[in-house]
Amino acid sequence: MNCFRGSGGGRFIYKLFFLVFLWVLVMLTVFQLRGYNLQVSVPPLAAVGGRLLLQKRLDPLTRHADSTTESMDLEPDVDKSPSLSEDMLVEEVQNRMPSLPIVYWNKNKNKPMYINSTCAKYPSVFELEFNNIYWQTLRTSNGTFQLYGAYYDIRKQNRMGATIRVLGMINRIEPTVVTHCQIWYDGKKHPVIVKTFEYKYIWYKKWGNYKQGIYQPYLIACPIPESYRNTSPSSVSLVEKPCDNTTNNLRVIFDKPEKKKDFAVCVKGLDFLHEDLSVRLVEWIELLGLLGADKIFFYELQVHPNISKVLKHYEQSGQVQVTPISLAGGQPNIPAFQHLYLTKKTNHKRQNELIPYNDCFYKHMYQYNYIALLDIDEVIMPVNHQNWKELMDTVLPKALKIKSEERASYNVRNVYFLDDLLHSHGWIKDIPKYMHMLQHVYRAKNFTKPNQYVKCFHNTERVLTLHNHFPLSCLAGSCTSYPIETTDAQLQHYRADCVKTLKKSCELFKSNSVMDTTIWREWR
């Protein structure tokens, strides 16, 4: 019995010793593992401004229960704004796409609007054919139309009477296809259909690109019937046959306040993807404000992020308005590629610029007496007056004395303020070097020839179509332009070098320079 008990007790002690030994091994292993830097890989969920929302990695073996719970309670900083209602979405779309009549459509989307069930139905915005975001397409039996904007023209000197002007590009020269305008009015269940009156070419064929298949800029006229001239239209569609169901529908823009302001400036599509001109842009915007520009309307293709910040700042202050724009048809809109395209295809570039220029003019022709088309390296500078208003108060009597009629434009001669001229004289003391125009006070002694490279104050009651330098067509006869004397004003053009077409005479400009501090007057 004693041996049995001894044998059983030995086995019990052996088992107990084994369990204790196993427990010690486990604990040693655990304590050894605690010495390693174990990490549980947590993939980052998002990045904002280059900083990960989730950066810490948790070690469940080493973190205390309370700290782990606390970490799990943290939430990423996400926007928890409530979803927009449909009406709010419609308003947002209207702001982004001024030419889309989405508010009018939203109001009438459940109403039967047509001549009959198979003729001239009012289109849903979801049935339109868009091109490069801001354009709408009409395909005809002889050419494709890319339509950008529509405007109601009831100016007194418009001999056609009330007219809808449709701005766009057509891949035809001298289009022969007959088209019609389906014009929609608020409260009407069917459209008014008229034949288009003309395709006004916004270009001279002698300038080049006069080829079939290349998109050309046009202003298309839809005359309003006499019985509808007391009501402003809501939207318009262009079709080939009167009963066609359309693939385009443009809001007819008509913003006519009781009283006009004096001056607005329009700037073509900005193309500065990699050039940070933000500081120079600030100087330019501030100077134009001092000179009397009530507002500057920018169009934007692609710009450096710092330029975007400047434009946003001035847009919030109400001094500028920025409109994104794209190129029509099959032209490139990928930023860097688009820049290369516009650099190499000069005539295409010039033709595309006519769209924002004329869109800007027609959107704001009822709001301002004069509209100037300027680049951000150009300033119309009064010589003996404080601002543009005082300048024009002097110019108008002079013009009327020569010929008793209102001119379509008042042009200012170009003079170069070239970078080389400053470098040869040195920096101006007491003026920050980054103030480009204030520093560059040496200019060419000679102006460019009359009518070359000029810029104008365009009379909003007379101009029909605009080019960069002059009106191309006008209401009530020919486009008359009064040359403002150089003793009254000059177009100060700040460039690194002359334009390519003036290479031969550029050396003469550089070798004959004078100091001109007229600009300093504006900053005192």
Short mmCIF file of C-alpha atoms in Angstrom, two decimals:
data_model
loop_
_atom_site.label_atom_id
_atom_site.label_comp_id
_atom_site.label_asym_id
_atom_site.label_seq_id
_atom_site.Cartn_x
_atom_site.Cartn_y
_atom_site.Cartn_z
CA MET A 1 0.00 0.00 0.00
CA ASN A 2 2.79 2.37 0.80
CA CYS A 3 4.44 1.66 -2.54
CA PHE A 4 1.16 2.25 -4.36
CA ARG A 5 0.68 5.48 -2.56
CA GLY A 6 4.23 6.45 -3.30
CA SER A 7 3.86 5.66 -6.96
CA GLY A 8 0.58 7.65 -7.25
CA GLY A 9 2.00 10.56 -5.31
CA GLY A 10 5.05 10.65 -7.54
CA ARG A 11 2.94 10.89 -10.63
CA PHE A 12 0.87 13.70 -9.08
CA ILE A 13 4.03 15.64 -8.14
CA TYR A 14 5.41 15.06 -11.61
CA LYS A 15 2.24 16.40 -13.26
CA LEU A 16 2.15 19.41 -10.96
CA PHE A 17 5.82 20.12 -11.68
CA PHE A 18 5.16 19.83 -15.44
CA LEU A 19 2.20 22.27 -15.31
CA VAL A 20 4.23 24.79 -13.31
CA PHE A 21 7.13 24.47 -15.74
CA LEU A 22 4.80 24.94 -18.73
CA TRP A 23 3.24 27.99 -17.08
CA VAL A 24 6.71 29.49 -16.50
CA LEU A 25 7.64 28.94 -20.15
CA VAL A 26 4.47 30.66 -21.34
CA MET A 27 5.06 33.60 -19.04
CA LEU A 28 8.70 33.88 -20.14
CA THR A 29 7.57 33.86 -23.75
CA VAL A 30 5.01 36.57 -23.07
CA PHE A 31 7.57 38.74 -21.28
CA GLN A 32 10.02 38.24 -24.14
CA LEU A 33 7.38 39.27 -26.69
CA ARG A 34 6.75 42.43 -24.72
CA GLY A 35 10.27 43.52 -25.63
CA TYR A 36 9.53 43.54 -29.39
CA ASN A 37 8.00 46.54 -31.19
CA LEU A 38 4.90 44.81 -32.49
CA GLN A 39 2.61 46.89 -34.66
CA VAL A 40 -0.75 46.14 -36.16
CA SER A 41 -0.76 47.73 -39.59
CA VAL A 42 -3.74 50.02 -40.00
CA PRO A 43 -4.06 51.28 -43.57
CA PRO A 44 -4.59 55.05 -43.85
CA LEU A 45 -8.17 55.92 -44.70
CA ALA A 46 -7.60 59.33 -46.21
CA ALA A 47 -5.19 62.21 -46.52
CA VAL A 48 -6.04 65.85 -46.10
CA GLY A 49 -3.41 68.45 -46.97
CA GLY A 50 -0.78 65.70 -47.01
CA ARG A 51 -1.51 64.65 -43.38
CA LEU A 52 -3.00 61.23 -42.67
CA LEU A 53 -6.17 61.24 -40.68
CA LEU A 54 -5.10 57.97 -39.07
CA GLN A 55 -1.43 57.98 -38.13
CA LYS A 56 -1.15 56.00 -34.89
CA ARG A 57 -0.84 52.23 -34.98
CA LEU A 58 -2.16 50.30 -32.03
CA ASP A 59 -0.43 47.44 -30.20
CA PRO A 60 -3.17 45.49 -28.46
CA LEU A 61 -0.59 43.64 -26.41
CA THR A 62 0.98 46.72 -24.92
CA ARG A 63 -1.73 49.37 -24.72
CA HIS A 64 -3.87 49.59 -21.64
CA ALA A 65 -7.52 48.88 -22.05
CA ASP A 66 -8.57 52.42 -21.21
CA SER A 67 -6.19 54.06 -23.73
CA THR A 68 -7.19 51.62 -26.45
CA THR A 69 -10.84 52.40 -25.88
CA GLU A 70 -10.06 56.09 -25.92
CA SER A 71 -8.25 55.76 -29.27
CA MET A 72 -11.11 53.81 -30.75
CA ASP A 73 -13.50 56.60 -29.77
CA LEU A 74 -11.63 59.14 -31.91
CA GLU A 75 -13.22 60.00 -35.28
CA PRO A 76 -11.74 61.42 -38.50
CA ASP A 77 -12.53 65.06 -39.14
CA VAL A 78 -15.08 64.62 -41.95
CA ASP A 79 -17.67 67.03 -43.30
CA LYS A 80 -20.99 66.12 -41.72
CA SER A 81 -23.03 68.81 -43.44
CA PRO A 82 -26.54 67.63 -44.33
CA SER A 83 -27.19 66.52 -47.89
CA LEU A 84 -28.39 69.21 -50.28
CA SER A 85 -32.02 69.23 -51.30
CA GLU A 86 -32.88 68.94 -54.97
CA ASP A 87 -33.68 72.65 -55.17
CA MET A 88 -30.30 73.47 -53.62
CA LEU A 89 -28.56 71.20 -56.11
CA VAL A 90 -30.36 72.94 -58.95
CA GLU A 91 -29.19 76.32 -57.65
CA GLU A 92 -25.60 75.05 -57.41
CA VAL A 93 -25.69 73.72 -60.98
CA GLN A 94 -27.09 77.04 -62.21
CA ASN A 95 -24.19 78.91 -60.61
CA ARG A 96 -21.66 76.53 -62.15
CA MET A 97 -23.28 76.54 -65.59
CA PRO A 98 -24.88 79.94 -66.25
CA SER A 99 -26.00 78.97 -69.77
CA LEU A 100 -27.95 75.90 -68.67
CA PRO A 101 -31.64 76.75 -68.03
CA ILE A 102 -31.88 74.25 -65.20
CA VAL A 103 -34.02 76.48 -62.95
CA TYR A 104 -36.55 76.98 -65.76
CA TRP A 105 -36.48 73.25 -66.54
CA ASN A 106 -36.93 72.31 -62.87
CA LYS A 107 -39.97 74.55 -62.68
CA ASN A 108 -41.58 73.03 -65.78
CA LYS A 109 -40.25 69.46 -65.86
CA ASN A 110 -43.64 67.87 -65.14
CA LYS A 111 -45.59 69.99 -67.62
CA PRO A 112 -46.33 68.90 -71.21
CA MET A 113 -44.44 71.44 -73.34
CA TYR A 114 -44.38 70.96 -77.12
CA ILE A 115 -46.14 71.80 -80.38
CA ASN A 116 -47.48 68.24 -80.33
CA SER A 117 -46.23 64.89 -79.04
CA THR A 118 -43.81 64.51 -81.96
CA CYS A 119 -42.87 68.14 -82.64
CA ALA A 120 -40.54 70.49 -80.77
CA LYS A 121 -40.70 68.93 -77.30
CA TYR A 122 -39.03 70.84 -74.51
CA PRO A 123 -35.94 68.78 -73.64
CA SER A 124 -34.99 67.41 -70.28
CA VAL A 125 -31.59 68.65 -69.12
CA PHE A 126 -30.61 64.97 -69.02
CA GLU A 127 -31.25 64.62 -72.77
CA LEU A 128 -28.93 67.43 -73.85
CA GLU A 129 -25.65 66.68 -75.60
CA PHE A 130 -22.89 68.38 -73.64
CA ASN A 131 -19.37 68.91 -74.89
CA ASN A 132 -16.40 69.68 -72.62
CA ILE A 133 -18.69 70.66 -69.72
CA TYR A 134 -19.78 74.14 -70.83
CA TRP A 135 -20.81 73.58 -74.47
CA GLN A 136 -23.92 72.06 -76.04
CA THR A 137 -24.00 70.39 -79.43
CA LEU A 138 -26.16 70.58 -82.55
CA ARG A 139 -25.34 68.13 -85.34
CA THR A 140 -26.75 69.10 -88.73
CA SER A 141 -26.63 67.70 -92.26
CA ASN A 142 -23.82 70.17 -93.02
CA GLY A 143 -21.70 70.89 -89.98
CA THR A 144 -21.62 70.63 -86.20
CA PHE A 145 -22.41 73.54 -83.88
CA GLN A 146 -20.89 73.90 -80.41
CA LEU A 147 -23.04 76.42 -78.54
CA TYR A 148 -21.76 78.38 -75.55
CA GLY A 149 -24.23 81.11 -74.60
CA ALA A 150 -27.42 82.99 -75.52
CA TYR A 151 -28.27 86.65 -74.79
CA TYR A 152 -31.27 88.91 -75.26
CA ASP A 153 -30.42 92.02 -77.28
CA ILE A 154 -32.96 94.86 -77.09
CA ARG A 155 -30.55 97.76 -77.56
CA LYS A 156 -32.04 100.81 -79.23
CA GLN A 157 -29.66 100.76 -82.17
CA ASN A 158 -30.39 97.12 -83.01
CA ARG A 159 -32.22 97.52 -86.32
CA MET A 160 -33.54 93.97 -86.14
CA GLY A 161 -35.44 94.82 -83.00
CA ALA A 162 -35.43 92.33 -80.13
CA THR A 163 -33.03 89.50 -80.94
CA ILE A 164 -31.55 86.46 -79.25
CA ARG A 165 -27.80 86.26 -79.95
CA VAL A 166 -26.36 82.75 -79.73
CA LEU A 167 -22.58 82.52 -79.33
CA GLY A 168 -20.76 79.41 -80.45
CA MET A 169 -18.42 77.71 -82.88
CA ILE A 170 -19.24 75.92 -86.14
CA ASN A 171 -16.87 73.65 -88.04
CA ARG A 172 -17.80 75.33 -91.30
CA ILE A 173 -16.78 78.53 -93.06
CA GLU A 174 -19.73 80.47 -94.47
CA PRO A 175 -22.31 77.94 -93.18
CA THR A 176 -25.13 77.24 -95.63
CA VAL A 177 -27.28 74.93 -93.54
CA VAL A 178 -30.67 76.43 -92.62
CA THR A 179 -31.42 76.31 -88.91
CA HIS A 180 -34.28 77.39 -86.66
CA CYS A 181 -34.61 78.73 -83.14
CA GLN A 182 -37.11 77.18 -80.74
CA ILE A 183 -37.71 79.96 -78.22
CA TRP A 184 -39.33 79.18 -74.87
CA TYR A 185 -41.17 81.66 -72.65
CA ASP A 186 -42.23 81.35 -69.03
CA GLY A 187 -45.85 80.24 -68.81
CA LYS A 188 -46.05 79.08 -72.45
CA LYS A 189 -46.59 75.41 -73.29
CA HIS A 190 -45.16 75.56 -76.78
CA PRO A 191 -42.14 77.29 -78.31
CA VAL A 192 -42.01 80.18 -80.72
CA ILE A 193 -40.12 78.93 -83.78
CA VAL A 194 -38.23 81.31 -86.07
CA LYS A 195 -35.64 80.87 -88.79
CA THR A 196 -32.15 82.02 -87.88
CA PHE A 197 -31.37 85.35 -89.50
CA GLU A 198 -27.58 85.17 -89.87
CA TYR A 199 -24.32 83.55 -88.86
CA LYS A 200 -22.09 86.51 -88.03
CA TYR A 201 -18.44 85.48 -88.47
CA ILE A 202 -16.24 86.77 -85.60
CA TRP A 203 -13.01 86.66 -87.58
CA TYR A 204 -11.41 87.90 -90.80
CA LYS A 205 -10.45 85.20 -93.27
CA LYS A 206 -7.20 87.03 -94.09
CA TRP A 207 -6.03 86.19 -90.55
CA GLY A 208 -5.84 82.47 -91.36
CA ASN A 209 -7.49 79.22 -90.26
CA TYR A 210 -10.05 79.77 -92.98
CA LYS A 211 -10.68 76.07 -93.55
CA GLN A 212 -13.62 73.70 -93.43
CA GLY A 213 -13.57 71.36 -90.46
CA ILE A 214 -11.93 73.83 -88.05
CA TYR A 215 -14.26 75.25 -85.41
CA GLN A 216 -14.85 78.92 -86.19
CA PRO A 217 -16.43 81.56 -83.88
CA TYR A 218 -19.92 82.82 -84.83
CA LEU A 219 -22.74 84.91 -83.41
CA ILE A 220 -26.10 83.55 -84.54
CA ALA A 221 -29.19 85.78 -84.64
CA CYS A 222 -32.72 84.65 -83.72
CA PRO A 223 -35.17 87.52 -84.42
CA ILE A 224 -38.10 87.82 -82.01
CA PRO A 225 -41.59 88.12 -83.53
CA GLU A 226 -43.28 91.47 -82.92
CA SER A 227 -45.99 89.97 -80.68
CA TYR A 228 -43.38 88.61 -78.24
CA ARG A 229 -41.11 91.63 -77.90
CA ASN A 230 -42.56 92.76 -74.58
CA THR A 231 -41.58 89.52 -72.84
CA SER A 232 -38.06 88.27 -72.24
CA PRO A 233 -37.46 84.66 -73.35
CA SER A 234 -36.34 81.99 -70.90
CA SER A 235 -34.40 79.59 -73.13
CA VAL A 236 -33.60 78.82 -76.76
CA SER A 237 -32.69 75.73 -78.74
CA LEU A 238 -31.11 75.58 -82.18
CA VAL A 239 -32.42 72.90 -84.56
CA GLU A 240 -32.18 72.14 -88.26
CA LYS A 241 -35.88 71.48 -88.90
CA PRO A 242 -38.60 73.36 -87.02
CA CYS A 243 -40.11 70.25 -85.43
CA ASP A 244 -36.86 68.56 -84.46
CA ASN A 245 -36.53 67.43 -80.85
CA THR A 246 -33.44 69.27 -79.76
CA THR A 247 -30.17 68.20 -78.14
CA ASN A 248 -29.35 71.71 -76.88
CA ASN A 249 -31.08 74.29 -74.73
CA LEU A 250 -29.47 77.55 -73.56
CA ARG A 251 -30.68 79.93 -70.89
CA VAL A 252 -31.21 83.35 -72.45
CA ILE A 253 -29.17 85.75 -70.31
CA PHE A 254 -30.80 89.12 -69.72
CA ASP A 255 -29.56 91.17 -66.76
CA LYS A 256 -30.66 94.77 -67.16
CA PRO A 257 -30.44 97.00 -64.07
CA GLU A 258 -32.08 100.41 -63.99
CA LYS A 259 -28.77 102.25 -64.20
CA LYS A 260 -25.41 101.39 -65.72
CA LYS A 261 -22.07 101.63 -63.97
CA ASP A 262 -19.08 103.08 -65.81
CA PHE A 263 -16.34 100.52 -66.52
CA ALA A 264 -15.82 96.76 -66.57
CA VAL A 265 -12.79 94.78 -67.69
CA CYS A 266 -12.91 91.36 -69.39
CA VAL A 267 -9.93 88.99 -69.29
CA LYS A 268 -9.63 86.01 -71.68
CA GLY A 269 -9.08 82.46 -70.42
CA LEU A 270 -6.11 82.50 -68.04
CA ASP A 271 -3.49 79.93 -69.05
CA PHE A 272 -0.81 79.96 -66.33
CA LEU A 273 -0.63 76.40 -65.05
CA HIS A 274 2.99 76.56 -63.89
CA GLU A 275 3.61 80.34 -63.68
CA ASP A 276 3.00 81.84 -60.28
CA LEU A 277 1.90 85.36 -61.22
CA SER A 278 -0.10 85.81 -58.04
CA VAL A 279 1.80 88.85 -56.70
CA ARG A 280 1.74 90.59 -60.07
CA LEU A 281 -1.97 89.85 -60.31
CA VAL A 282 -2.62 91.50 -56.95
CA GLU A 283 -0.79 94.63 -58.13
CA TRP A 284 -2.76 94.66 -61.39
CA ILE A 285 -6.19 94.17 -59.78
CA GLU A 286 -5.51 96.90 -57.19
CA LEU A 287 -4.33 99.33 -59.86
CA LEU A 288 -7.40 98.77 -62.06
CA GLY A 289 -9.59 99.37 -59.03
CA LEU A 290 -7.87 102.70 -58.42
CA LEU A 291 -8.34 103.64 -62.07
CA GLY A 292 -12.07 103.05 -61.90
CA ALA A 293 -12.81 99.46 -62.97
CA ASP A 294 -16.07 98.62 -61.20
CA LYS A 295 -15.47 94.90 -61.73
CA ILE A 296 -13.04 92.57 -63.51
CA PHE A 297 -14.43 89.45 -65.20
CA PHE A 298 -11.87 86.68 -65.53
CA TYR A 299 -12.18 83.50 -67.57
CA GLU A 300 -10.05 80.60 -66.40
CA LEU A 301 -8.53 77.72 -68.34
CA GLN A 302 -5.75 76.60 -65.98
CA VAL A 303 -3.84 78.52 -63.33
CA HIS A 304 -1.25 78.05 -60.60
CA PRO A 305 -2.77 77.32 -57.14
CA ASN A 306 -1.52 80.68 -55.80
CA ILE A 307 -3.32 82.51 -58.59
CA SER A 308 -6.49 80.63 -57.61
CA LYS A 309 -6.10 81.87 -54.02
CA VAL A 310 -5.75 85.48 -55.20
CA LEU A 311 -8.79 85.22 -57.46
CA LYS A 312 -10.85 83.62 -54.70
CA HIS A 313 -9.92 86.42 -52.31
CA TYR A 314 -10.98 89.16 -54.72
CA GLU A 315 -14.08 87.22 -55.75
CA GLN A 316 -15.18 87.10 -52.11
CA SER A 317 -14.67 90.87 -51.88
CA GLY A 318 -16.83 91.39 -54.99
CA GLN A 319 -14.06 92.97 -57.08
CA VAL A 320 -13.76 90.15 -59.58
CA GLN A 321 -15.78 87.29 -61.01
CA VAL A 322 -14.18 84.07 -62.28
CA THR A 323 -15.77 81.87 -64.94
CA PRO A 324 -14.21 78.50 -65.81
CA ILE A 325 -14.10 77.80 -69.54
CA SER A 326 -13.02 74.98 -71.85
CA LEU A 327 -12.20 74.56 -75.53
CA ALA A 328 -14.95 73.31 -77.82
CA GLY A 329 -15.18 70.16 -79.88
CA GLY A 330 -12.21 67.85 -80.09
CA GLN A 331 -9.69 70.43 -78.91
CA PRO A 332 -7.61 69.30 -75.90
CA ASN A 333 -8.64 70.23 -72.38
CA ILE A 334 -6.09 68.25 -70.37
CA PRO A 335 -4.22 71.13 -68.65
CA ALA A 336 -0.59 70.71 -69.75
CA PHE A 337 -1.55 69.40 -73.19
CA GLN A 338 -4.00 72.27 -73.65
CA HIS A 339 -1.23 74.76 -72.89
CA LEU A 340 1.04 73.16 -75.51
CA TYR A 341 -1.80 73.22 -78.02
CA LEU A 342 -2.53 76.91 -77.49
CA THR A 343 1.18 77.73 -77.64
CA LYS A 344 1.72 75.94 -80.95
CA LYS A 345 -1.65 76.65 -82.59
CA THR A 346 -1.67 80.45 -82.47
CA ASN A 347 -4.64 81.03 -84.76
CA HIS A 348 -6.69 78.43 -82.92
CA LYS A 349 -5.78 80.22 -79.70
CA ARG A 350 -6.90 83.60 -81.10
CA GLN A 351 -10.19 82.20 -82.37
CA ASN A 352 -10.93 80.51 -79.05
CA GLU A 353 -10.27 83.77 -77.18
CA LEU A 354 -13.17 85.40 -79.01
CA ILE A 355 -15.66 83.24 -77.12
CA PRO A 356 -14.91 84.59 -73.60
CA TYR A 357 -14.51 88.14 -74.94
CA ASN A 358 -17.92 88.17 -76.59
CA ASP A 359 -19.60 86.19 -73.81
CA CYS A 360 -18.31 88.72 -71.28
CA PHE A 361 -19.49 91.63 -73.40
CA TYR A 362 -23.03 90.30 -73.90
CA LYS A 363 -23.50 89.22 -70.29
CA HIS A 364 -22.63 92.69 -69.01
CA MET A 365 -23.56 95.11 -71.81
CA TYR A 366 -26.56 96.39 -69.84
CA GLN A 367 -24.57 96.86 -66.65
CA TYR A 368 -21.69 99.09 -67.85
CA ASN A 369 -21.19 101.98 -70.24
CA TYR A 370 -17.77 100.77 -71.36
CA ILE A 371 -16.06 97.41 -71.42
CA ALA A 372 -12.30 97.04 -71.92
CA LEU A 373 -10.59 93.81 -72.98
CA LEU A 374 -7.23 93.67 -71.22
CA ASP A 375 -4.49 91.15 -70.54
CA ILE A 376 -2.98 91.08 -67.07
CA ASP A 377 0.19 92.75 -68.37
CA GLU A 378 -1.70 95.76 -69.79
CA VAL A 379 -3.04 98.94 -68.21
CA ILE A 380 -4.88 101.83 -69.85
CA MET A 381 -3.16 104.67 -68.01
CA PRO A 382 -4.50 108.24 -68.01
CA VAL A 383 -1.65 110.70 -68.39
CA ASN A 384 -3.18 113.84 -66.91
CA HIS A 385 -6.19 112.46 -65.06
CA GLN A 386 -6.66 110.46 -61.89
CA ASN A 387 -8.96 107.79 -63.33
CA TRP A 388 -10.84 106.53 -66.40
CA LYS A 389 -13.97 108.55 -65.63
CA GLU A 390 -12.05 111.84 -65.67
CA LEU A 391 -10.25 110.70 -68.81
CA MET A 392 -13.45 109.97 -70.74
CA ASP A 393 -15.00 113.25 -69.57
CA THR A 394 -12.16 114.91 -71.49
CA VAL A 395 -12.10 112.53 -74.47
CA LEU A 396 -15.81 112.56 -75.35
CA PRO A 397 -16.06 116.31 -76.07
CA LYS A 398 -12.93 116.07 -78.25
CA ALA A 399 -14.42 113.20 -80.23
CA LEU A 400 -17.78 114.92 -80.68
CA LYS A 401 -16.08 118.10 -81.84
CA ILE A 402 -14.50 116.18 -84.74
CA LYS A 403 -17.67 114.28 -85.62
CA SER A 404 -20.99 114.62 -83.88
CA GLU A 405 -21.68 110.94 -83.28
CA GLU A 406 -21.12 108.37 -80.58
CA ARG A 407 -18.19 106.10 -81.40
CA ALA A 408 -18.25 102.33 -81.12
CA SER A 409 -14.89 102.38 -79.32
CA TYR A 410 -12.18 104.68 -78.04
CA ASN A 411 -8.72 103.22 -78.65
CA VAL A 412 -5.48 103.77 -76.74
CA ARG A 413 -2.03 103.37 -78.33
CA ASN A 414 0.41 100.76 -77.11
CA VAL A 415 3.81 101.52 -75.55
CA TYR A 416 6.22 98.93 -74.15
CA PHE A 417 7.60 98.84 -70.61
CA LEU A 418 10.13 96.08 -71.25
CA ASP A 419 12.05 94.18 -68.57
CA ASP A 420 15.39 94.98 -70.21
CA LEU A 421 14.82 98.69 -69.79
CA LEU A 422 14.69 98.36 -66.01
CA HIS A 423 17.69 96.05 -65.87
CA SER A 424 19.82 98.59 -67.69
CA HIS A 425 18.91 101.31 -65.15
CA GLY A 426 18.71 99.32 -61.93
CA TRP A 427 16.04 98.89 -59.26
CA ILE A 428 14.08 101.84 -57.87
CA LYS A 429 14.83 102.50 -54.22
CA ASP A 430 12.04 102.60 -51.61
CA ILE A 431 9.77 100.42 -53.78
CA PRO A 432 9.60 96.67 -53.14
CA LYS A 433 11.20 94.69 -55.94
CA TYR A 434 8.15 92.44 -56.21
CA MET A 435 5.96 95.41 -57.28
CA HIS A 436 6.55 94.82 -60.96
CA MET A 437 4.74 97.77 -62.49
CA LEU A 438 5.84 100.28 -59.87
CA GLN A 439 9.44 99.23 -60.45
CA HIS A 440 9.24 99.24 -64.25
CA VAL A 441 9.09 102.96 -65.00
CA TYR A 442 11.32 102.97 -68.08
CA ARG A 443 9.48 102.62 -71.35
CA ALA A 444 10.19 102.79 -75.04
CA LYS A 445 10.26 106.38 -76.23
CA ASN A 446 8.21 105.51 -79.31
CA PHE A 447 4.69 104.09 -79.32
CA THR A 448 3.71 101.30 -81.70
CA LYS A 449 1.99 102.57 -84.84
CA PRO A 450 -1.58 103.92 -84.68
CA ASN A 451 -4.21 101.15 -84.75
CA GLN A 452 -1.59 98.47 -83.99
CA TYR A 453 -1.85 96.55 -80.71
CA VAL A 454 -4.30 99.10 -79.33
CA LYS A 455 -6.87 98.42 -76.64
CA CYS A 456 -10.24 100.11 -76.40
CA PHE A 457 -13.05 101.27 -74.21
CA HIS A 458 -15.93 99.60 -76.07
CA ASN A 459 -19.28 101.35 -76.20
CA THR A 460 -21.82 98.77 -75.02
CA GLU A 461 -24.63 100.42 -77.03
CA ARG A 462 -22.84 100.07 -80.36
CA VAL A 463 -20.71 96.92 -80.53
CA LEU A 464 -22.05 93.74 -82.13
CA THR A 465 -18.95 91.50 -82.14
CA LEU A 466 -15.54 92.00 -80.53
CA HIS A 467 -11.96 91.17 -81.30
CA ASN A 468 -9.03 91.54 -78.90
CA HIS A 469 -8.11 94.99 -80.27
CA PHE A 470 -11.16 96.42 -82.08
CA PRO A 471 -14.85 95.78 -82.63
CA LEU A 472 -15.37 93.59 -85.71
CA SER A 473 -19.00 94.53 -86.34
CA CYS A 474 -21.30 97.16 -84.90
CA LEU A 475 -24.92 98.24 -84.68
CA ALA A 476 -26.20 101.18 -86.69
CA GLY A 477 -23.52 101.21 -89.36
CA SER A 478 -19.77 100.90 -89.41
CA CYS A 479 -17.48 100.48 -86.42
CA THR A 480 -16.10 103.93 -85.77
CA SER A 481 -13.22 104.21 -83.30
CA TYR A 482 -11.79 107.41 -81.85
CA PRO A 483 -8.01 107.39 -81.22
CA ILE A 484 -7.37 108.83 -77.77
CA GLU A 485 -4.37 111.15 -77.93
CA THR A 486 -1.17 109.92 -76.29
CA THR A 487 -1.10 113.11 -74.24
CA ASP A 488 -4.34 111.91 -72.63
CA ALA A 489 -3.75 108.17 -72.19
CA GLN A 490 -1.43 105.31 -73.10
CA LEU A 491 -1.66 101.53 -73.05
CA GLN A 492 1.21 100.52 -70.77
CA HIS A 493 2.31 97.06 -71.86
CA TYR A 494 4.62 95.22 -69.45
CA ARG A 495 6.51 92.47 -71.27
CA ALA A 496 9.81 90.65 -71.21
CA ASP A 497 10.11 91.30 -74.94
CA CYS A 498 8.13 92.66 -77.90
CA VAL A 499 5.55 90.49 -79.64
CA LYS A 500 7.02 88.25 -82.35
CA THR A 501 5.68 90.35 -85.21
CA LEU A 502 7.67 93.35 -83.94
CA LYS A 503 11.05 91.64 -83.59
CA LYS A 504 12.69 93.87 -86.19
CA SER A 505 11.62 97.12 -84.59
CA CYS A 506 12.03 95.88 -81.03
CA GLU A 507 15.71 96.83 -80.87
CA LEU A 508 14.73 100.39 -81.73
CA PHE A 509 12.27 100.39 -78.82
CA LYS A 510 14.94 99.08 -76.46
CA SER A 511 17.66 101.51 -77.54
CA ASN A 512 15.44 104.60 -77.15
CA SER A 513 13.87 104.72 -73.71
CA VAL A 514 12.52 107.33 -71.31
CA MET A 515 11.58 107.34 -67.65
CA ASP A 516 7.80 107.47 -67.15
CA THR A 517 6.50 107.56 -63.57
CA THR A 518 2.84 108.24 -64.40
CA ILE A 519 1.85 105.10 -62.50
CA TRP A 520 3.25 106.42 -59.24
CA ARG A 521 0.49 108.99 -59.12
CA GLU A 522 -2.07 106.21 -58.55
CA TRP A 523 -0.31 104.87 -55.46
CA ARG A 524 0.27 108.11 -53.62
#
